[in-house]
Coordinates of C-alpha atoms in Angstrom, one line a residue:
X1 CA 13.3 -14.2 40.2
X2 CA 14.5 -13.8 37.1
X3 CA 12.9 -17.4 35.5
X4 CA 9.5 -16.1 37.3
X5 CA 9.2 -12.8 35.3
X6 CA 9.9 -14.3 32.0
X7 CA 7.7 -17.0 32.2
X8 CA 4.7 -13.9 33.1
X9 CA 6.1 -11.8 30.8
X10 CA 5.6 -15.0 27.9
X11 CA 2.2 -15.9 29.2
X12 CA 1.3 -12.2 28.7
X13 CA 3.0 -11.7 25.1
X14 CA 1.0 -14.7 23.8
X15 CA -2.1 -13.9 25.2
X16 CA -1.8 -10.8 23.6
X17 CA -0.5 -11.9 20.0
X18 CA -3.0 -14.8 19.6
X19 CA -5.9 -13.2 21.0
X20 CA -7.1 -12.9 16.8
X21 CA -6.4 -17.0 16.5
X22 CA -8.5 -20.1 17.8
X23 CA -6.0 -21.4 20.8
X24 CA -5.4 -19.6 23.7
X25 CA -1.2 -21.3 24.4
X26 CA -0.6 -22.0 27.8
X27 CA 2.6 -21.8 28.8
X28 CA 4.9 -24.9 31.4
X29 CA 8.1 -25.3 31.7
X30 CA 9.4 -29.3 32.4
X31 CA 12.5 -29.9 33.6
X32 CA 13.7 -26.1 34.1
X33 CA 17.4 -26.1 32.1
X34 CA 18.7 -22.9 32.6
X35 CA 21.0 -23.1 29.8
X36 CA 18.1 -24.0 27.1
X37 CA 15.0 -22.7 27.7
X38 CA 13.7 -23.8 24.7
X39 CA 14.7 -27.6 25.6
X40 CA 12.5 -27.0 28.9
X41 CA 9.4 -25.6 27.1
X42 CA 6.3 -26.9 27.3
X43 CA 3.4 -25.4 25.4
X44 CA -0.7 -26.2 25.6
X45 CA -2.8 -25.1 22.6
X46 CA -6.5 -26.1 24.0
X47 CA -9.2 -25.0 21.6
X48 CA -12.2 -25.1 23.8
X49 CA -10.8 -27.1 26.2
X50 CA -9.7 -29.8 23.9
X51 CA -5.9 -29.8 23.9
X52 CA -4.1 -29.6 20.7
X53 CA -0.3 -30.0 19.7
X54 CA 2.1 -27.4 18.7
X55 CA 2.4 -29.5 15.0
X56 CA -1.6 -28.4 14.8
X57 CA -1.5 -25.1 14.9
X58 CA -0.6 -23.1 11.6
X59 CA 2.0 -22.1 10.7
X60 CA 1.4 -18.3 11.4
X61 CA 0.6 -18.8 15.1
X62 CA 4.7 -21.0 15.2
X63 CA 5.8 -17.9 14.2
X64 CA 4.0 -15.2 16.4
X65 CA 5.2 -18.0 18.9
X66 CA 8.7 -17.2 18.6
X67 CA 8.2 -13.8 18.4
X68 CA 7.0 -13.8 21.8
X69 CA 9.2 -16.0 23.1
X70 CA 11.7 -13.9 21.9
X71 CA 11.2 -10.7 23.0
X72 CA 10.2 -12.3 26.2
X73 CA 12.9 -14.0 26.3
X74 CA 15.5 -10.5 25.7
X75 CA 13.0 -8.3 28.5
X76 CA 13.6 -11.2 31.4
X77 CA 17.5 -11.6 30.9
X78 CA 19.3 -9.1 28.8
X79 CA 16.8 -5.8 29.5
X80 CA 16.7 -5.8 25.5
X81 CA 17.8 -6.3 22.4
X82 CA 17.6 -5.9 18.9
X83 CA 15.2 -8.6 17.1
X84 CA 15.3 -8.9 13.3
X85 CA 12.1 -10.5 12.0
X86 CA 12.0 -11.4 8.3
X87 CA 8.3 -10.8 6.7
X88 CA 6.5 -10.9 9.8
X89 CA 2.7 -11.1 7.6
X90 CA 3.6 -15.0 6.2
X91 CA 0.7 -17.2 7.5
X92 CA -1.0 -14.5 8.5
X93 CA -4.7 -13.9 7.4
X94 CA -4.7 -9.5 6.9
X95 CA -6.7 -8.6 10.5
X96 CA -3.8 -10.7 11.9
X97 CA -1.3 -8.7 10.1
X98 CA -2.6 -5.8 11.4
X99 CA -2.8 -6.9 14.8
X100 CA 0.7 -8.7 14.8
X101 CA 1.8 -4.6 13.6
X102 CA 0.0 -2.7 16.2
X103 CA 1.4 -4.8 18.7
X104 CA 5.1 -4.6 17.4
X105 CA 4.7 -0.8 17.3
X106 CA 3.5 -0.6 20.6
X107 CA 6.8 -2.9 22.0
X108 CA 8.2 -0.8 20.2
X109 CA 7.2 2.7 21.6
X110 CA 8.0 0.3 25.1
X111 CA 11.7 0.4 24.0
X112 CA 11.8 -3.0 22.0
X113 CA 14.7 -2.1 18.6
X114 CA 12.7 -3.9 15.7
X115 CA 14.1 -4.4 12.2
X116 CA 11.9 -6.1 9.8
X117 CA 11.2 -6.9 6.2
X118 CA 8.1 -6.6 4.8
X119 CA 5.8 -6.6 1.9
X120 CA 3.0 -5.8 4.2
X121 CA 1.2 -2.2 4.3
X122 CA 0.0 -3.5 7.6
X123 CA 3.7 -3.0 9.5
X124 CA 4.6 0.2 8.3
X125 CA 4.3 3.1 11.1
X126 CA 4.1 6.7 9.2
X127 CA 4.9 8.7 12.7
X128 CA 7.9 6.0 12.6
X129 CA 8.8 7.1 8.6
X130 CA 12.2 7.9 8.7
X131 CA 13.2 3.8 10.1
X132 CA 11.2 2.8 6.8
X133 CA 13.6 2.3 4.0
X134 CA 12.4 1.5 0.4
X135 CA 14.7 -1.3 -1.3
X136 CA 13.4 -1.6 -5.3
X137 CA 15.0 -2.5 -8.3
X138 CA 15.2 0.7 -10.6
X139 CA 16.9 0.4 -14.6
X140 CA 18.7 -2.9 -13.5
X141 CA 20.1 -1.3 -10.0
X142 CA 19.2 -1.6 -6.7
X143 CA 17.8 1.9 -5.3
X144 CA 17.3 2.6 -1.9
X145 CA 15.0 5.7 -0.4
X146 CA 15.3 6.4 3.1
X147 CA 14.0 9.9 4.2
X148 CA 14.4 12.1 7.4
X149 CA 12.0 14.8 8.6
X150 CA 13.8 17.2 7.6
X151 CA 13.9 16.2 3.9
X152 CA 10.4 15.1 3.7
X153 CA 9.2 18.6 4.7
X154 CA 12.0 19.9 2.3
X155 CA 10.2 17.8 -0.5
X156 CA 6.8 19.6 0.8
X157 CA 8.4 22.5 0.3
X158 CA 9.3 22.4 -2.8
X159 CA 6.3 20.6 -4.0
X160 CA 3.9 23.8 -3.2
X161 CA 3.6 23.6 0.5
X162 CA 3.7 27.2 2.0
X163 CA 6.8 26.9 4.5
X164 CA 4.6 28.6 7.6
X165 CA 2.5 25.4 7.2
X166 CA 4.7 22.2 7.4
X167 CA 7.5 21.5 10.0
X168 CA 9.6 18.6 11.3
X169 CA 7.3 18.4 14.7
X170 CA 4.0 18.4 12.4
X171 CA 4.7 17.0 9.0
X172 CA 4.1 13.1 10.2
X173 CA 1.4 13.3 12.8
X174 CA 0.0 15.0 9.4
X175 CA 0.4 12.1 7.4
X176 CA -0.2 9.9 10.4
X177 CA -3.8 11.0 10.6
X178 CA -4.7 10.8 6.8
X179 CA -3.2 7.8 6.3
X180 CA -5.3 3.8 5.8
X181 CA -3.6 0.8 5.1
X182 CA -4.7 1.2 1.1
X183 CA -3.2 4.3 0.7
X184 CA 0.4 2.6 2.9
X185 CA 0.3 -0.1 0.4
X186 CA 1.1 2.4 -2.4
X187 CA 5.3 2.5 -0.8
X188 CA 5.0 -1.2 -2.6
X189 CA 4.3 -0.3 -5.9
X190 CA 6.1 0.4 -8.9
X191 CA 4.0 3.5 -9.6
X192 CA 0.9 5.1 -8.4
X193 CA -2.4 6.3 -9.2
X194 CA -4.4 9.1 -7.2
X195 CA -8.1 9.3 -7.9
X196 CA -10.5 10.8 -5.6
X197 CA -12.8 7.8 -4.1
X198 CA -13.9 4.8 -4.5
X199 CA -15.7 5.4 -8.2
X200 CA -12.4 5.5 -9.5
X201 CA -10.5 3.1 -7.2
X202 CA -13.4 0.2 -8.9
X203 CA -14.0 1.4 -12.2
X204 CA -10.9 2.6 -13.5
X205 CA -8.5 -0.1 -13.7
X206 CA -11.1 -2.5 -15.6
X207 CA -11.4 0.6 -17.9
X208 CA -7.8 0.7 -18.3
X209 CA -7.4 -3.9 -18.8
X210 CA -9.7 -2.6 -21.9
X211 CA -7.0 -1.7 -23.5
X212 CA -4.6 -4.3 -22.0
X213 CA -3.2 -2.5 -19.2
X214 CA -3.6 -4.5 -15.8
X215 CA -2.4 -2.3 -13.6
X216 CA -2.1 -5.1 -11.0
X217 CA 0.5 -7.0 -13.4
X218 CA 1.9 -4.0 -13.8
X219 CA 2.6 -2.6 -10.4
X220 CA 0.7 0.0 -10.7
X221 CA -1.4 1.0 -7.3
X222 CA -5.2 3.0 -8.0
X223 CA -5.0 4.2 -4.9
X224 CA -8.8 6.8 -3.5
X225 CA -7.9 9.4 -1.6
X226 CA -11.0 10.6 0.0
X227 CA -11.6 14.0 -2.2
X228 CA -9.4 16.4 -4.2
X229 CA -8.4 18.1 -1.2
X230 CA -6.1 15.4 -0.6
X231 CA -4.3 14.2 -4.4
X232 CA -1.4 16.5 -3.4
X233 CA -0.3 15.4 0.0
X234 CA -0.2 11.8 -0.9
X235 CA 1.3 13.0 -4.5
X236 CA 4.2 14.9 -2.3
X237 CA 4.5 11.6 0.0
X238 CA 5.0 8.9 -2.9
X239 CA 7.0 11.4 -5.2
X240 CA 9.8 12.0 -2.1
X241 CA 10.3 8.4 -2.1
X242 CA 10.8 8.3 -5.7
X243 CA 7.6 6.7 -6.6
X244 CA 5.9 8.0 -9.5
X245 CA 2.7 9.7 -9.5
X246 CA -0.5 10.0 -11.6
X247 CA -3.2 12.3 -10.7
X248 CA -7.1 12.0 -11.7
X249 CA -9.6 14.2 -10.5
X250 CA -13.5 15.4 -11.9
X251 CA -14.6 19.5 -12.4
X252 CA -17.6 18.8 -10.0
X253 CA -17.8 22.0 -8.6
X254 CA -20.0 20.4 -5.8
X255 CA -17.0 19.3 -3.9
X256 CA -14.9 22.7 -4.0
X257 CA -16.5 25.8 -6.1
X258 CA -13.8 28.1 -6.2
X259 CA -11.4 25.6 -7.5
X260 CA -8.5 26.1 -5.2
X261 CA -8.0 22.3 -4.7
X262 CA -7.7 21.4 -8.0
X263 CA -5.7 24.2 -9.3
X264 CA -3.4 23.2 -6.3
X265 CA -3.3 19.5 -8.2
X266 CA -2.5 20.4 -11.2
X267 CA -0.2 23.2 -10.0
X268 CA 2.1 20.1 -7.7
X269 CA 2.3 18.3 -11.0
X270 CA 3.7 21.2 -12.5
X271 CA 1.6 22.9 -14.3
X272 CA 1.3 26.5 -14.7
X273 CA -1.4 28.9 -12.9
X274 CA -2.6 29.8 -16.7
X275 CA -4.1 26.9 -17.8
X276 CA -5.1 25.5 -14.5
X277 CA -7.7 28.6 -15.0
X278 CA -8.3 26.6 -18.0
X279 CA -8.6 23.0 -17.1
X280 CA -11.1 23.6 -14.2
X281 CA -13.5 25.2 -16.1
X282 CA -13.9 22.1 -19.0
X283 CA -16.6 19.9 -19.0
X284 CA -14.2 18.1 -21.4
X285 CA -12.4 14.8 -20.4
X286 CA -8.6 16.0 -20.6
X287 CA -5.7 13.4 -20.6
X288 CA -2.2 14.3 -20.5
X289 CA 1.4 13.1 -19.5
X290 CA 1.2 13.4 -15.3
X291 CA -2.7 14.2 -14.9
X292 CA -6.9 13.0 -15.8
X293 CA -9.4 15.6 -15.8
X294 CA -13.2 13.5 -16.0
X295 CA -14.6 17.2 -17.0
X296 CA -17.8 17.8 -15.3
X297 CA -18.0 14.2 -13.4
X298 CA -16.4 10.4 -14.0
X299 CA -20.0 9.5 -15.1
X300 CA -20.8 12.5 -17.2
X301 CA -17.6 11.7 -19.5
X302 CA -18.1 8.4 -19.9
X303 CA -21.6 8.9 -20.8
X304 CA -20.4 11.4 -23.9
X305 CA -18.1 9.2 -25.0
X306 CA -19.1 5.6 -25.0
X307 CA -23.0 5.5 -26.5
X308 CA -24.4 2.8 -23.9
X309 CA -23.1 4.0 -21.1
X310 CA -26.2 5.4 -20.0
X311 CA -28.1 2.3 -20.9
X312 CA -25.7 0.1 -19.4
X313 CA -26.7 2.3 -16.4
X314 CA -30.0 1.6 -16.2
X315 CA -29.4 -2.2 -16.5
X316 CA -27.7 -2.2 -13.5
X317 CA -30.3 -0.6 -11.3
X318 CA -32.6 -3.5 -13.0
X319 CA -30.3 -5.8 -10.9
X320 CA -30.1 -4.1 -8.1
X321 CA -27.2 -2.0 -8.0
X322 CA -27.4 1.3 -7.3
X323 CA -23.9 2.5 -5.5
X324 CA -22.7 4.7 -7.8
X325 CA -18.8 2.9 -7.6
X326 CA -20.5 -0.4 -7.9
X327 CA -22.7 1.1 -11.1
X328 CA -19.6 2.0 -12.5
X329 CA -17.4 -0.9 -12.0
X330 CA -20.5 -3.3 -13.3
X331 CA -20.8 -0.6 -16.5
X332 CA -17.6 -0.7 -17.3
X333 CA -16.9 -4.1 -17.5
X334 CA -19.6 -4.8 -20.2
X335 CA -18.5 -2.0 -22.4
X336 CA -17.7 -3.4 -25.7
X337 CA -14.3 -2.8 -26.2
X338 CA -14.4 -3.3 -30.1
X339 CA -16.7 -0.5 -30.9
X340 CA -15.6 2.6 -32.3
X341 CA -16.6 4.7 -29.0
X342 CA -14.6 7.8 -29.3
X343 CA -13.9 7.6 -25.5
X344 CA -11.7 4.7 -25.9
X345 CA -9.3 6.8 -27.7
X346 CA -9.1 8.7 -24.2
X347 CA -8.5 5.5 -22.3
X348 CA -5.7 4.7 -24.7
X349 CA -3.7 8.0 -24.0
X350 CA -4.2 7.4 -20.0
X351 CA -2.4 4.2 -21.3
X352 CA 0.1 4.9 -23.3
X353 CA 1.4 7.7 -20.3
X354 CA 0.4 5.2 -17.6
X355 CA 3.2 2.5 -19.6
X356 CA 5.5 5.4 -20.4
X357 CA 5.6 5.6 -16.4
X358 CA 6.6 2.1 -15.6
X359 CA 8.6 2.0 -18.3
X360 CA 11.0 4.9 -16.5
X361 CA 11.4 2.3 -13.6
X362 CA 12.2 -0.6 -15.5
X363 CA 14.7 1.0 -17.3
X364 CA 15.2 -0.3 -21.1
X365 CA 15.0 -3.7 -22.1
X366 CA 18.0 -6.1 -21.5
X367 CA 19.0 -8.5 -24.5
X368 CA 20.1 -11.6 -22.5
X369 CA 23.1 -13.7 -24.6
X370 CA 22.5 -16.8 -25.9
X371 CA 24.2 -19.7 -23.7
X372 CA 26.5 -22.0 -25.4
X373 CA 25.0 -25.6 -24.2
X374 CA 28.0 -28.5 -22.6
X375 CA 28.4 -31.7 -23.1
X376 CA 27.7 -33.1 -19.4
X377 CA 30.6 -35.1 -20.4
X378 CA 33.0 -31.5 -20.2
X379 CA 31.9 -30.6 -16.7
X380 CA 35.0 -30.6 -15.2
X381 CA 33.4 -30.9 -11.9

């Protein structure tokens, strides 16, 4: 009975896990050996009625098969175990990573104890954030961050959330309801730039690159949060985990006429109330150490500070590019980086502050001493 349950469980596990792949896996055991199941295991991998050998399967499929076998074996013969998986995302395309992440979370809810190391946001479970451990280097030392719900609630309150609004019961469901795969990728960044939406996500990295800051190379994630009202919640979460944050927004009053969301964002990064009132009314492009305000809006600020911006916008439309984020990216790519437009001074200020932020993470440069070369004949081993 145990063996039959194992075979059925293994088939179910594989049917679920390989559903995004071209092969269907059928389980069979030859000359059943109760001591070593792997020696008796025979798998068939038909593809459109054509039999395939396991050697023809991709490495990702083989990896998923190993996970299915381990889980089914544990359920059938041990009633459970701790499954340790190193980088489950390896050799899987993004959609397969998301599906595997979903399946693993489902299995954990059924009782599986799982420990994984990963570089993929597909395996970050927001509601299981207490089990998330961030490990990274800071100033030459290994740093580890792990927060309880109580720690996260305390950090939210410290950064401006009213005590009556945040509790240990609602804080993780709240973040889970607002999370996206892109936002979860911020946990793997050296620093995070939080912006309102897709226009800044697409255009800002290109703008910074024209002044020498390649955000991808430096480990800086530019993440759209879906509006001004979401800037502070993600600033609080990343800051709680020791990830430096920079916020970017505009003063477009159509989004929030009262200005409360903009004030909240500014207060969260340490701006005093008296300054907040002035900043939320300005049409100027303001760049400071922890934030940038694109005046009236992103496009208005760039039109005012780059002489050919409006002309390039018209050209983009002639090429059939009419979506605002795509227009902004197309135009920024074609700005003359050698011009004397005043906008380049603003971009250079942003680059300076962002470099300072990541330099704090890197720490001072360590000089490596010269190594004296030794003749091979003098090596005693």
